[in-house]
Coordinates of C-alpha atoms in Angstrom, one line a residue:
M1 CA 170.3 213.1 57.8
L2 CA 173.5 213.1 59.8
R3 CA 175.3 216.5 60.2
A4 CA 178.9 216.9 61.1
V5 CA 179.6 218.2 64.5
R6 CA 182.6 220.4 65.1
R7 CA 184.5 219.1 68.1
I8 CA 186.5 221.3 70.4
P9 CA 189.9 219.8 71.2
R10 CA 190.4 218.7 74.7
S11 CA 193.3 221.1 75.2
V12 CA 191.1 224.0 74.1
G13 CA 188.2 222.8 76.3
G14 CA 190.5 222.3 79.3
T15 CA 192.0 225.8 78.8
L16 CA 188.5 227.3 78.6
A17 CA 187.4 225.6 81.8
A18 CA 190.5 226.7 83.6
S19 CA 189.9 230.2 82.4
I20 CA 186.4 230.2 83.8
R21 CA 187.7 228.9 87.1
H22 CA 190.4 231.5 87.2
K23 CA 187.8 234.3 86.8
S24 CA 186.0 233.3 90.0
T25 CA 185.3 236.0 92.5
G26 CA 185.9 233.7 95.4
L27 CA 182.2 233.5 96.3
K28 CA 181.4 230.1 97.8
F29 CA 179.1 227.8 95.8
P30 CA 175.9 227.0 97.9
A31 CA 175.8 223.5 99.2
S32 CA 173.2 221.2 97.7
E33 CA 171.5 220.3 100.9
T34 CA 170.8 224.0 101.7
V35 CA 169.4 224.9 98.3
V36 CA 167.6 221.9 96.8
T37 CA 165.0 221.7 99.5
K38 CA 164.0 225.3 98.8
F39 CA 162.9 224.3 95.4
S40 CA 161.2 221.0 96.2
F41 CA 158.2 221.3 98.5
P42 CA 154.7 220.0 98.9
S43 CA 151.7 222.0 97.4
R44 CA 149.3 223.5 99.9
T45 CA 146.1 221.6 100.5
H46 CA 144.2 224.6 102.0
S47 CA 144.3 228.4 102.4
I48 CA 143.8 229.4 106.0
T49 CA 140.3 230.6 105.2
G50 CA 139.5 227.2 103.6
L51 CA 141.1 225.3 106.5
L52 CA 139.0 227.2 109.1
K53 CA 135.9 226.7 107.1
D54 CA 136.5 222.9 107.1
A55 CA 138.1 222.8 110.5
P56 CA 135.5 220.8 112.4
A57 CA 135.6 218.0 109.8
L58 CA 139.4 218.2 109.5
E59 CA 139.7 217.9 113.3
Q60 CA 137.5 214.9 113.5
S61 CA 139.2 213.1 110.6
Q62 CA 142.7 214.1 111.7
K63 CA 143.6 214.4 108.0
K64 CA 146.9 216.0 107.5
V65 CA 146.9 219.4 105.8
T66 CA 149.6 221.6 104.3
L67 CA 149.9 225.4 104.5
Q68 CA 152.3 227.8 102.9
G69 CA 153.2 231.4 103.9
W70 CA 155.4 233.4 106.2
I71 CA 156.2 233.3 109.9
H72 CA 154.1 236.2 111.1
K73 CA 155.8 236.9 114.5
K74 CA 158.7 235.7 116.5
P75 CA 157.9 232.1 117.8
R76 CA 157.2 232.0 121.5
K77 CA 158.6 229.3 123.8
V78 CA 155.9 228.3 126.3
S79 CA 157.7 225.4 127.9
K80 CA 160.6 223.0 127.1
N81 CA 158.5 221.0 124.6
L82 CA 155.9 223.6 123.5
T83 CA 156.3 226.5 121.1
F84 CA 153.7 228.7 119.6
A85 CA 154.1 230.5 116.3
S86 CA 151.8 232.1 113.8
L87 CA 151.6 231.7 110.0
R88 CA 150.3 234.3 107.6
D89 CA 149.3 233.0 104.2
T90 CA 149.2 234.8 100.8
N91 CA 145.6 236.1 101.6
G92 CA 146.9 237.8 104.7
D93 CA 145.0 235.4 107.0
I94 CA 146.8 234.2 110.2
I95 CA 146.6 230.9 112.1
Q96 CA 148.4 229.8 115.3
L97 CA 150.9 227.0 114.9
V98 CA 151.5 224.6 117.8
D99 CA 154.9 222.8 117.9
S100 CA 155.3 220.1 120.6
N101 CA 158.1 218.3 118.7
S102 CA 161.5 217.5 120.2
P103 CA 163.6 219.1 119.0
S104 CA 161.4 222.1 118.2
M105 CA 160.8 222.8 114.5
L106 CA 159.6 226.4 114.8
R107 CA 161.5 227.9 117.8
S108 CA 164.4 229.1 115.7
M109 CA 162.4 230.4 112.7
K110 CA 162.7 234.1 112.0
P111 CA 159.7 236.4 111.3
E112 CA 159.0 236.9 107.5
S113 CA 160.7 233.6 106.6
A114 CA 158.9 231.7 103.8
V115 CA 157.8 228.3 105.1
V116 CA 155.6 225.3 104.4
V117 CA 154.1 223.4 107.3
E118 CA 152.2 220.2 107.7
G119 CA 150.0 219.0 110.5
V120 CA 146.5 218.4 111.8
V121 CA 143.8 220.7 113.0
A122 CA 143.0 221.0 116.7
K123 CA 140.7 223.2 118.8
Q124 CA 142.3 225.9 120.9
R125 CA 141.8 224.8 124.6
T126 CA 142.0 228.2 126.2
A127 CA 140.2 230.3 123.6
K128 CA 136.5 230.9 122.8
E129 CA 134.5 228.3 120.9
G130 CA 135.3 227.8 117.2
V131 CA 139.0 228.8 117.2
F132 CA 141.4 226.3 115.7
D133 CA 145.2 225.8 115.6
L134 CA 147.4 223.7 113.4
V135 CA 149.5 221.2 115.3
V136 CA 152.7 220.9 113.3
S137 CA 154.2 217.6 112.4
S138 CA 156.7 218.7 109.8
S139 CA 158.0 222.0 108.4
S140 CA 160.5 223.4 105.9
V141 CA 162.0 226.8 105.6
L142 CA 161.8 227.7 101.9
N143 CA 163.8 231.0 102.4
E144 CA 164.9 232.4 105.7
A145 CA 164.4 236.1 106.3
N146 CA 167.5 238.1 107.4
E147 CA 167.6 240.4 110.4
K148 CA 166.1 243.3 108.5
G149 CA 163.0 241.3 107.6
S150 CA 162.6 240.5 111.2
Q151 CA 163.0 244.1 112.4
L152 CA 160.5 245.5 109.9
T153 CA 157.6 243.4 111.1
L154 CA 157.2 245.7 114.0
G155 CA 155.6 249.2 114.0
D156 CA 153.7 251.2 111.5
T157 CA 154.7 250.4 107.9
K158 CA 154.7 254.1 107.1
D159 CA 157.9 254.3 109.1
W160 CA 159.7 251.6 107.1
P161 CA 162.5 252.6 104.7
A162 CA 161.1 252.9 101.2
E163 CA 163.8 250.5 99.9
Y164 CA 162.0 247.7 101.6
R165 CA 158.7 248.3 99.8
Y166 CA 158.4 244.5 99.1
L167 CA 158.2 243.8 102.8
Q168 CA 155.7 246.5 103.3
L169 CA 153.5 245.1 100.6
R170 CA 153.3 241.7 102.4
Q171 CA 151.1 243.4 105.0
P172 CA 147.4 242.4 104.7
Q173 CA 146.1 245.9 104.4
L174 CA 148.3 246.6 101.3
Q175 CA 147.6 243.2 99.8
A176 CA 143.9 244.1 100.2
A177 CA 144.5 247.4 98.4
L178 CA 146.2 245.7 95.5
K179 CA 143.3 243.3 95.1
L180 CA 140.8 246.1 95.4
R181 CA 142.7 247.9 92.6
A182 CA 142.5 244.8 90.4
N183 CA 138.8 244.4 91.1
A184 CA 138.2 248.0 90.1
M185 CA 140.1 247.4 86.9
R186 CA 138.0 244.3 86.2
A187 CA 134.8 246.2 86.8
S188 CA 135.9 249.1 84.6
R189 CA 136.6 246.8 81.7
S190 CA 133.4 244.9 82.3
V191 CA 131.2 248.0 82.1
L192 CA 132.9 249.5 79.1
D193 CA 133.1 246.2 77.2
N194 CA 129.3 245.7 77.7
L195 CA 128.6 249.2 76.5
G196 CA 130.3 248.6 73.2
F197 CA 133.7 250.2 73.8
T198 CA 136.9 248.9 72.2
E199 CA 140.0 248.8 74.3
V200 CA 142.9 250.3 72.2
E201 CA 146.5 250.8 73.3
T202 CA 148.0 254.1 72.2
P203 CA 151.8 254.8 72.0
L204 CA 153.9 255.9 75.0
L205 CA 156.5 257.5 72.7
F206 CA 154.8 260.7 71.7
K207 CA 156.0 264.2 70.9
S208 CA 156.3 267.3 73.0
T209 CA 153.2 269.5 72.9
P210 CA 152.1 272.3 75.3
E211 CA 149.4 270.6 77.4
G212 CA 150.2 272.2 80.8
A213 CA 152.6 270.2 83.0
R214 CA 156.2 269.6 82.3
E215 CA 156.9 266.5 80.2
F216 CA 159.4 263.7 80.4
L217 CA 161.6 263.8 77.3
V218 CA 163.2 260.6 75.8
P219 CA 166.3 261.3 73.7
T220 CA 166.9 259.4 70.4
R221 CA 170.1 258.7 68.5
K222 CA 169.1 261.4 66.0
R223 CA 170.6 264.7 66.9
N224 CA 168.1 267.1 68.7
L225 CA 165.1 264.8 68.2
M226 CA 163.3 263.6 71.2
Y227 CA 160.1 261.7 72.1
A228 CA 157.9 262.9 75.0
L229 CA 156.0 260.5 77.3
P230 CA 152.3 261.4 77.0
Q231 CA 150.6 263.4 79.8
S232 CA 147.4 261.8 78.5
P233 CA 146.3 259.9 75.4
Q234 CA 144.3 263.0 74.5
Q235 CA 145.4 263.6 70.9
Y236 CA 145.6 259.9 70.0
K237 CA 142.1 259.2 71.2
Q238 CA 140.8 262.1 69.1
L239 CA 142.7 260.6 66.2
L240 CA 140.9 257.3 66.9
M241 CA 137.6 259.1 66.5
A242 CA 138.7 260.3 63.1
S243 CA 139.8 256.7 62.4
G244 CA 136.3 255.3 62.7
V245 CA 136.5 253.9 66.2
H246 CA 133.1 254.4 67.7
R247 CA 133.8 254.1 71.4
Y248 CA 137.4 253.8 72.7
Y249 CA 138.8 253.2 76.1
Q250 CA 142.1 252.1 77.8
L251 CA 143.6 251.9 81.2
A252 CA 146.3 254.3 80.2
K253 CA 149.7 255.1 81.8
C254 CA 150.4 258.8 81.8
F255 CA 153.4 260.8 82.8
R256 CA 153.9 264.3 84.2
D257 CA 157.1 265.9 85.5
E258 CA 155.5 268.0 88.2
D259 CA 155.9 268.6 91.9
L260 CA 154.6 265.6 93.9
R261 CA 152.2 265.4 96.8
Q262 CA 149.8 262.8 98.3
D263 CA 147.6 262.6 95.2
R264 CA 150.3 262.9 92.5
Q265 CA 152.9 260.6 91.0
P266 CA 155.2 261.2 88.0
E267 CA 153.5 258.1 86.4
F268 CA 149.8 257.4 87.0
T269 CA 146.9 255.5 85.6
Q270 CA 143.6 256.8 84.2
V271 CA 140.5 255.1 82.8
D272 CA 140.5 257.0 79.5
M273 CA 137.5 257.0 77.1
E274 CA 136.2 258.8 74.0
M275 CA 132.9 258.5 72.1
A276 CA 132.2 259.5 68.5
F277 CA 128.9 261.1 67.5
A278 CA 128.4 262.0 71.1
N279 CA 128.2 265.0 73.4
G280 CA 128.9 265.6 77.1
A281 CA 125.6 264.3 78.3
D282 CA 126.3 260.9 76.5
V283 CA 129.7 260.7 78.2
R284 CA 128.4 261.6 81.6
E285 CA 125.8 258.9 81.4
V286 CA 128.5 256.3 80.7
V287 CA 130.7 257.6 83.5
E288 CA 127.8 257.4 86.0
K289 CA 127.2 253.7 85.2
L290 CA 130.9 253.0 85.4
V291 CA 131.5 254.7 88.8
L292 CA 128.4 253.2 90.4
K293 CA 129.4 249.7 89.1
I294 CA 133.0 250.1 90.5
F295 CA 131.6 251.1 93.9
A296 CA 129.1 248.3 94.0
D297 CA 131.5 245.6 92.9
T298 CA 134.5 246.6 95.1
V299 CA 133.2 248.0 98.3
N300 CA 129.4 247.6 98.1
K301 CA 128.8 251.2 99.0
N302 CA 126.2 253.8 97.8
I303 CA 126.9 257.1 96.1
Y304 CA 124.6 260.0 96.9
T305 CA 124.0 263.3 95.1
L306 CA 122.1 266.5 96.1
D307 CA 118.4 266.9 95.4
A308 CA 116.5 270.2 94.8
N309 CA 116.5 270.8 98.6
E310 CA 120.2 270.0 98.8
N311 CA 119.6 266.9 100.8
L312 CA 121.3 263.6 99.9
V313 CA 119.5 261.2 97.6
Q314 CA 120.6 257.9 96.0
Q315 CA 119.9 257.8 92.3
S316 CA 121.5 256.6 89.0
T317 CA 122.5 260.1 87.9
F318 CA 124.7 262.7 89.6
N319 CA 123.2 266.2 89.6
P320 CA 125.2 269.1 88.2
M321 CA 126.5 272.3 89.7
T322 CA 128.0 275.2 87.7
F323 CA 131.5 276.4 88.3
K324 CA 130.0 279.8 89.3
E325 CA 127.8 278.2 91.9
A326 CA 130.6 276.0 93.3
L327 CA 133.0 279.0 93.7
G328 CA 130.3 281.3 95.1
K329 CA 128.9 278.8 97.6
Y330 CA 131.9 276.7 98.6
G331 CA 134.9 278.7 97.4
I332 CA 136.4 275.9 95.2
D333 CA 135.5 274.0 92.0
K334 CA 135.6 270.6 93.8
P335 CA 133.5 271.1 96.9
D336 CA 133.0 268.4 99.5
L337 CA 129.2 268.2 99.5
R338 CA 128.9 265.9 102.5
Y339 CA 128.8 269.2 104.4
T340 CA 126.4 272.1 104.4
C341 CA 128.9 274.7 105.5
A342 CA 128.5 277.5 102.9
I343 CA 129.8 281.0 102.0
T344 CA 127.5 284.1 101.7
D345 CA 128.0 286.9 99.2
V346 CA 127.6 290.3 101.1
S347 CA 128.7 292.5 98.2
E348 CA 125.3 294.2 98.3
H349 CA 126.2 295.8 101.6
A350 CA 130.0 296.0 101.2
T351 CA 132.8 297.7 99.2
S352 CA 136.1 295.9 98.5
F353 CA 139.3 297.8 99.0
N354 CA 140.7 296.0 95.9
E355 CA 138.8 296.7 92.7
D356 CA 140.2 293.5 91.0
F357 CA 138.6 291.5 93.8
P358 CA 135.2 293.1 94.2
V359 CA 133.2 290.2 95.6
C360 CA 132.9 290.5 99.3
E361 CA 131.9 287.3 101.2
I362 CA 131.7 285.8 104.7
L363 CA 131.6 282.3 106.2
H364 CA 129.3 282.4 109.2
V365 CA 129.9 279.7 111.8
T366 CA 127.3 279.5 114.5
K367 CA 128.1 279.1 118.2
E368 CA 127.2 275.4 118.3
N369 CA 129.6 274.6 115.4
A370 CA 132.3 277.2 116.4
P371 CA 135.8 275.7 116.9
E372 CA 137.3 275.9 120.4
S373 CA 140.5 277.4 119.0
L374 CA 140.7 279.7 116.0
D375 CA 144.5 279.5 115.5
F376 CA 144.4 276.9 112.7
L377 CA 142.3 279.2 110.6
S378 CA 144.8 282.0 110.7
E379 CA 148.1 280.1 109.9
A380 CA 149.7 281.7 106.9
R381 CA 151.2 278.3 105.8
Q382 CA 147.6 277.0 105.2
Y383 CA 146.9 279.6 102.5
T384 CA 148.3 280.3 99.1
N385 CA 147.8 284.1 99.3
R386 CA 146.0 286.2 101.9
I387 CA 144.4 285.0 105.1
P388 CA 140.7 285.7 105.7
D389 CA 139.7 287.8 108.7
V390 CA 138.7 285.5 111.5
I391 CA 136.4 287.3 114.0
Q392 CA 135.1 285.9 117.3
I393 CA 131.8 287.4 118.2
T394 CA 131.7 288.6 121.8
E395 CA 129.5 290.9 123.9
E396 CA 132.0 293.7 123.2
N397 CA 131.9 293.5 119.4
L398 CA 128.4 292.1 118.9
S399 CA 127.3 295.4 117.2
S400 CA 130.6 296.5 115.8
W401 CA 132.3 293.3 114.5
N402 CA 132.0 294.6 110.9
Q403 CA 134.6 297.2 111.7
Q404 CA 137.2 294.4 112.2
V405 CA 136.9 293.3 108.6
S406 CA 140.1 294.4 106.9
Q407 CA 139.5 293.4 103.2
F408 CA 136.3 295.3 102.6
K409 CA 134.0 297.9 104.2
L410 CA 130.8 296.3 105.4
D411 CA 128.1 299.0 105.8
K412 CA 125.6 296.7 107.5
T413 CA 126.0 294.6 110.6
L414 CA 124.6 291.2 109.7
P415 CA 122.7 289.1 112.3
V416 CA 125.1 287.1 114.5
S417 CA 125.2 285.9 118.1
V418 CA 127.7 285.8 120.9
G419 CA 130.0 282.8 120.4
D420 CA 129.7 282.8 116.6
V421 CA 132.7 283.1 114.4
V422 CA 132.7 285.1 111.2
L423 CA 135.4 284.7 108.5
A424 CA 135.6 287.4 105.8
S425 CA 137.4 287.8 102.5
T426 CA 137.2 288.9 98.9
R427 CA 137.5 287.2 95.5
Q428 CA 137.3 288.0 91.8
T429 CA 134.0 288.0 89.9
T430 CA 135.2 285.0 87.9
S431 CA 137.6 283.6 90.4
Y432 CA 140.9 282.3 89.0
E433 CA 142.0 281.9 92.6
N434 CA 141.0 278.4 93.4
P435 CA 140.3 277.8 96.2
T436 CA 139.5 281.2 97.4
P437 CA 140.6 282.2 100.9
L438 CA 137.1 281.3 102.3
G439 CA 137.1 278.1 100.3
R440 CA 140.4 277.1 101.9
A441 CA 139.0 278.1 105.3
R442 CA 136.0 275.8 104.7
Q443 CA 138.4 272.9 103.9
L444 CA 140.3 273.5 107.1
L445 CA 137.1 273.6 109.2
I446 CA 135.8 270.3 107.7
K447 CA 139.2 268.6 108.2
E448 CA 139.3 269.7 111.8
Y449 CA 135.7 268.9 112.6
P450 CA 134.5 266.1 110.2
E451 CA 131.3 265.4 112.2
K452 CA 129.9 268.9 112.0
W453 CA 127.8 270.3 109.2
R454 CA 126.8 266.8 108.1
R455 CA 124.3 267.0 105.3
Q456 CA 121.2 264.8 105.9
L457 CA 119.5 262.1 103.8
A458 CA 116.3 263.2 102.1
S459 CA 114.7 260.0 103.3
G460 CA 115.3 261.0 106.9
E461 CA 117.2 257.7 107.6
Q462 CA 120.3 257.7 109.7
L463 CA 123.5 258.8 107.9
P464 CA 126.2 256.2 107.4
S465 CA 129.6 257.1 108.9
I466 CA 131.6 259.9 107.3
E467 CA 134.0 257.3 105.9
D468 CA 131.1 255.4 104.2
T469 CA 129.3 258.6 102.9
F470 CA 130.1 259.4 99.2
V471 CA 128.5 262.4 97.6
A472 CA 129.0 263.0 93.9
S473 CA 128.3 266.0 91.7
W474 CA 129.1 267.1 88.2
V475 CA 130.7 270.6 88.0
I476 CA 130.0 272.2 84.6
D477 CA 130.3 275.6 82.8
F478 CA 134.0 276.2 83.6
P479 CA 135.7 279.2 82.1
L480 CA 137.1 278.0 78.8
F481 CA 140.2 280.2 79.2
S482 CA 142.1 281.8 82.0
P483 CA 144.6 284.6 82.2
S484 CA 148.2 283.4 82.8
S485 CA 149.3 283.3 86.4
M486 CA 152.2 285.6 87.2
D487 CA 154.9 284.2 89.5
S488 CA 155.0 285.9 92.8
D489 CA 158.2 287.2 94.4
P490 CA 159.0 284.8 97.3
E491 CA 160.8 287.7 99.0
K492 CA 157.8 289.9 99.1
S493 CA 154.4 289.4 100.7
Q494 CA 151.7 289.2 98.0
P495 CA 148.2 288.9 99.5
F496 CA 146.5 289.0 96.1
P497 CA 147.5 286.8 93.2
K498 CA 148.5 288.5 89.9
F499 CA 147.4 287.5 86.4
D500 CA 148.6 288.5 82.9
Y501 CA 145.4 289.1 81.0
T502 CA 147.3 289.5 77.7
Q503 CA 148.4 285.9 77.8
I504 CA 145.5 283.5 77.7
V505 CA 145.8 279.8 78.5
A506 CA 143.3 276.9 78.3
S507 CA 141.6 276.3 81.7
H508 CA 141.8 272.5 81.0
H509 CA 143.2 271.9 77.5
P510 CA 142.9 273.7 74.1
F511 CA 140.7 271.0 72.5
T512 CA 137.5 271.8 74.5
M513 CA 134.5 273.3 72.7
A514 CA 132.8 276.4 73.9
V515 CA 129.2 276.5 75.3
L516 CA 127.3 277.3 72.1
E517 CA 125.5 280.4 73.4
D518 CA 128.9 281.8 74.2
Y519 CA 130.4 281.1 70.8
P520 CA 130.4 284.7 69.5
L521 CA 132.5 285.7 72.5
L522 CA 135.4 283.6 71.3
E523 CA 136.1 286.4 68.8
T524 CA 135.4 289.4 71.1
D525 CA 136.0 288.4 74.7
P526 CA 137.3 284.8 75.1
L527 CA 137.8 285.1 78.9
K528 CA 134.0 285.3 79.2
V529 CA 133.4 282.0 77.3
R530 CA 132.3 279.0 79.2
G531 CA 133.6 275.6 78.1
Q532 CA 131.8 272.3 77.6
H533 CA 134.0 270.8 80.2
Y534 CA 132.7 268.7 83.1
D535 CA 134.4 267.4 86.2
L536 CA 133.2 264.6 88.4
V537 CA 133.7 265.6 92.0
L538 CA 133.4 263.0 94.8
N539 CA 133.8 264.0 98.5
G540 CA 135.8 267.1 97.5
V541 CA 138.1 265.1 95.1
E542 CA 138.2 265.6 91.4
V543 CA 137.8 262.0 90.3
G544 CA 138.0 262.8 86.6
G545 CA 137.3 265.3 83.9
G546 CA 136.2 265.5 80.3
S547 CA 134.7 267.6 77.6
T548 CA 133.0 267.9 74.3
R549 CA 135.9 268.4 71.8
V550 CA 136.4 270.8 69.0
H551 CA 136.3 268.8 65.8
D552 CA 136.2 271.7 63.3
S553 CA 139.8 272.4 62.0
Q554 CA 139.2 276.1 61.3
L555 CA 137.9 276.8 64.8
Q556 CA 140.6 274.7 66.4
N557 CA 143.3 276.6 64.4
Y558 CA 141.8 279.9 65.4
I559 CA 142.0 278.9 69.1
F560 CA 145.6 277.9 68.7
K561 CA 146.7 281.0 66.8
E562 CA 144.4 283.9 67.6
I563 CA 143.4 283.2 71.2
M564 CA 146.3 281.2 72.8
K565 CA 149.0 282.6 70.5
I566 CA 150.7 279.2 70.3
P567 CA 153.8 279.5 68.2
N568 CA 154.4 276.7 65.6
S569 CA 150.8 275.4 66.2
E570 CA 150.8 273.8 62.7
K571 CA 154.0 271.9 63.6
L572 CA 152.7 270.9 67.0
F573 CA 149.1 270.0 66.1
G574 CA 149.0 269.8 62.3
H575 CA 148.3 266.0 62.5
L576 CA 145.1 266.7 64.5
L577 CA 143.9 269.5 62.2
R578 CA 144.4 267.3 59.1
A579 CA 142.4 264.5 60.7
F580 CA 139.6 267.0 61.4
D581 CA 139.5 267.9 57.7
V582 CA 138.6 264.4 56.5
G583 CA 135.2 264.0 58.1
C584 CA 136.1 263.5 61.8
P585 CA 132.8 263.1 63.6
P586 CA 131.7 265.1 66.7
H587 CA 133.2 263.5 69.8
A588 CA 133.5 263.8 73.5
G589 CA 135.4 262.0 76.2
F590 CA 136.5 261.6 79.8
A591 CA 139.3 260.4 82.0
I592 CA 139.1 259.0 85.5
G593 CA 142.1 259.4 87.8
F594 CA 142.2 255.7 88.6
D595 CA 144.7 255.9 91.4
R596 CA 142.7 258.6 93.2
L597 CA 139.5 256.6 92.8
V598 CA 141.1 253.4 94.2
A599 CA 142.6 255.4 97.2
M600 CA 139.1 256.7 97.9
L601 CA 137.6 253.2 97.8
A602 CA 140.3 251.8 100.1
G603 CA 140.0 254.7 102.5
Y604 CA 143.6 256.1 102.0
S605 CA 144.5 259.7 101.7
S606 CA 147.6 259.0 99.6
I607 CA 147.6 257.3 96.2
R608 CA 151.0 255.8 97.1
D609 CA 149.2 253.3 99.3
V610 CA 147.3 251.8 96.3
I611 CA 150.2 251.7 93.9
A612 CA 152.5 248.7 94.1
F613 CA 155.8 250.5 93.6
P614 CA 155.2 254.3 94.0
K615 CA 157.8 257.0 93.7
T616 CA 158.7 259.2 96.7
V617 CA 158.0 262.9 97.0
T618 CA 161.3 263.5 95.2
G619 CA 160.3 261.3 92.3
A620 CA 162.7 258.5 93.3
D621 CA 162.3 254.8 93.8
P622 CA 164.9 253.9 96.5
M623 CA 164.1 250.3 96.2
I624 CA 165.7 249.9 92.8
G625 CA 167.7 253.1 92.8
S626 CA 165.9 255.1 90.1
P627 CA 166.5 257.5 88.6
S628 CA 170.1 256.5 88.1
A629 CA 173.1 258.4 86.8
A630 CA 174.1 257.8 83.1
T631 CA 177.7 257.6 82.0
S632 CA 179.2 259.8 79.3
A633 CA 179.5 256.7 77.1
Q634 CA 175.7 256.0 77.5
L635 CA 174.8 259.6 76.7
A636 CA 177.1 260.1 73.7
P637 CA 174.9 258.3 71.1
Y638 CA 172.0 260.4 72.1
H639 CA 173.9 263.7 71.7
V640 CA 173.3 264.6 75.3
R641 CA 175.8 266.0 77.8
V642 CA 175.4 266.7 81.5
A643 CA 175.6 270.4 82.2
P644 CA 178.2 271.4 84.8
K645 CA 177.0 272.4 88.2
E646 CA 176.3 276.1 88.6
N647 CA 178.6 278.1 90.8
K648 CA 176.2 279.7 93.3
E649 CA 178.8 281.9 94.9

């Protein structure tokens, strides 16, 4: 069937075309010969790895090959008719290019220009056996790099401006980190899929609830109504348990508006999971299988744990350590167990000068492990609160060193030798100071001397390098609740942290169940209650955490209202309480900090090195210019106004 077509009169069309021409900004239209060739190019026949694998046969056959990639370094003129260059392909592999053409094809090419080259394989004459070059017969620049691209190929990529992250990511080590991350994701999905988990995506537009860190709020066009980006999918995954999902997981994006550092980003990824009709032991078994598989598939390295004699053993389960043991022995709830360096409680022979911090303890460093300089152990900037006493044992104070302890009175001189170092401090019985002063000193010692205090393998075999030694432990029996921390006055020296014991907060989150034998204490003394929470600690890093959840609505409501005193708890959490009331099964779960885990696998100290486009320490992305200012017109529909700057005078 023919349809009528409305024709535009020539006069109108001409006027429209003229109007378009008149709106030109004066920017010159690119010539065809400079653009078309960038979009028409031959496919590669080999990667550099594949070429080198087949190099002997390719050299013999003189078959022409095609490579694609970037000019790696500035081409080097060797003689009038000979130029050397190097090509880096998408795998980060590099091959030398030989250009004997006249005129030269490569001499004027700039580093980081995208190119395609054709040629034949030839042995290098001056190099060792088995090294091959590509003798170039034709080439094409698919996109020439500007001066900035050339400049940023030199030096450490950490010194590069953040706005050129895309150039930094071309470097082989960061390409390898991205591929490692992808492999870890693939392994995670493989394990959980095979264990009967269902991957479920939960919403990113949530609502504001008190879960610890500050939230990112998202305004809506309805007055005073806002979404909040989720700090974790915690409540949604518990609702999935009430929905009949037996085993849930997702690689979840989470958001927290908190101060940034090496292991924090405002948006991050976690491997999130929850299991119905399960307890903590069931979850920990799954996590052990998952983590071991990730290590095996990505870096092919072993994970050790401590045996009964505190030596390193390789097994399919990670042995547990209580929070009390971790704080008492190592001064922190995430100890680096690659090292034997430990704290000793001397309270039996000592009296603290602060009754709120009655536990007296020392860290004894023997002469053979004593640091040459003690200055780094006494720097105030290294500690949150007080600095431990650092005492060098000499002939003069061998029998009186205990009198140099300032934080407690030590009635007995403990056995030491000349050349030893003793560090002394105090802590609470249940320490809410984490790490303790000696726990922090232990961290500083390990960082300064990473080859000392190495824990041995139970088998007696030689230890792998410190970089290849991974020691895991579960930390359990955390306090379920903690007193609220009181902000210290920055103008005043405050050696001891202060806590408000009338305001109780959840140590992890308010959905964690109590250890059953401590259940009666929820009513009488909640600060003495241990929670069914468990952290997985690997080389002093909290890789993840989880817990058995409360699934009884009456108990959960009691925790909200009577213990934590959360106002409007029904409005904030009513959806969860109602779900518990319709037969929600017992459930437990876990979340792995995926960015931290990948950074550990890749050998990086900062998670920014394993995230494609991370934020800076200010939360900004200079590459794209976010966050960006909003205009009054943009804000008006959302009933939001920018507050005027405060006058600080």
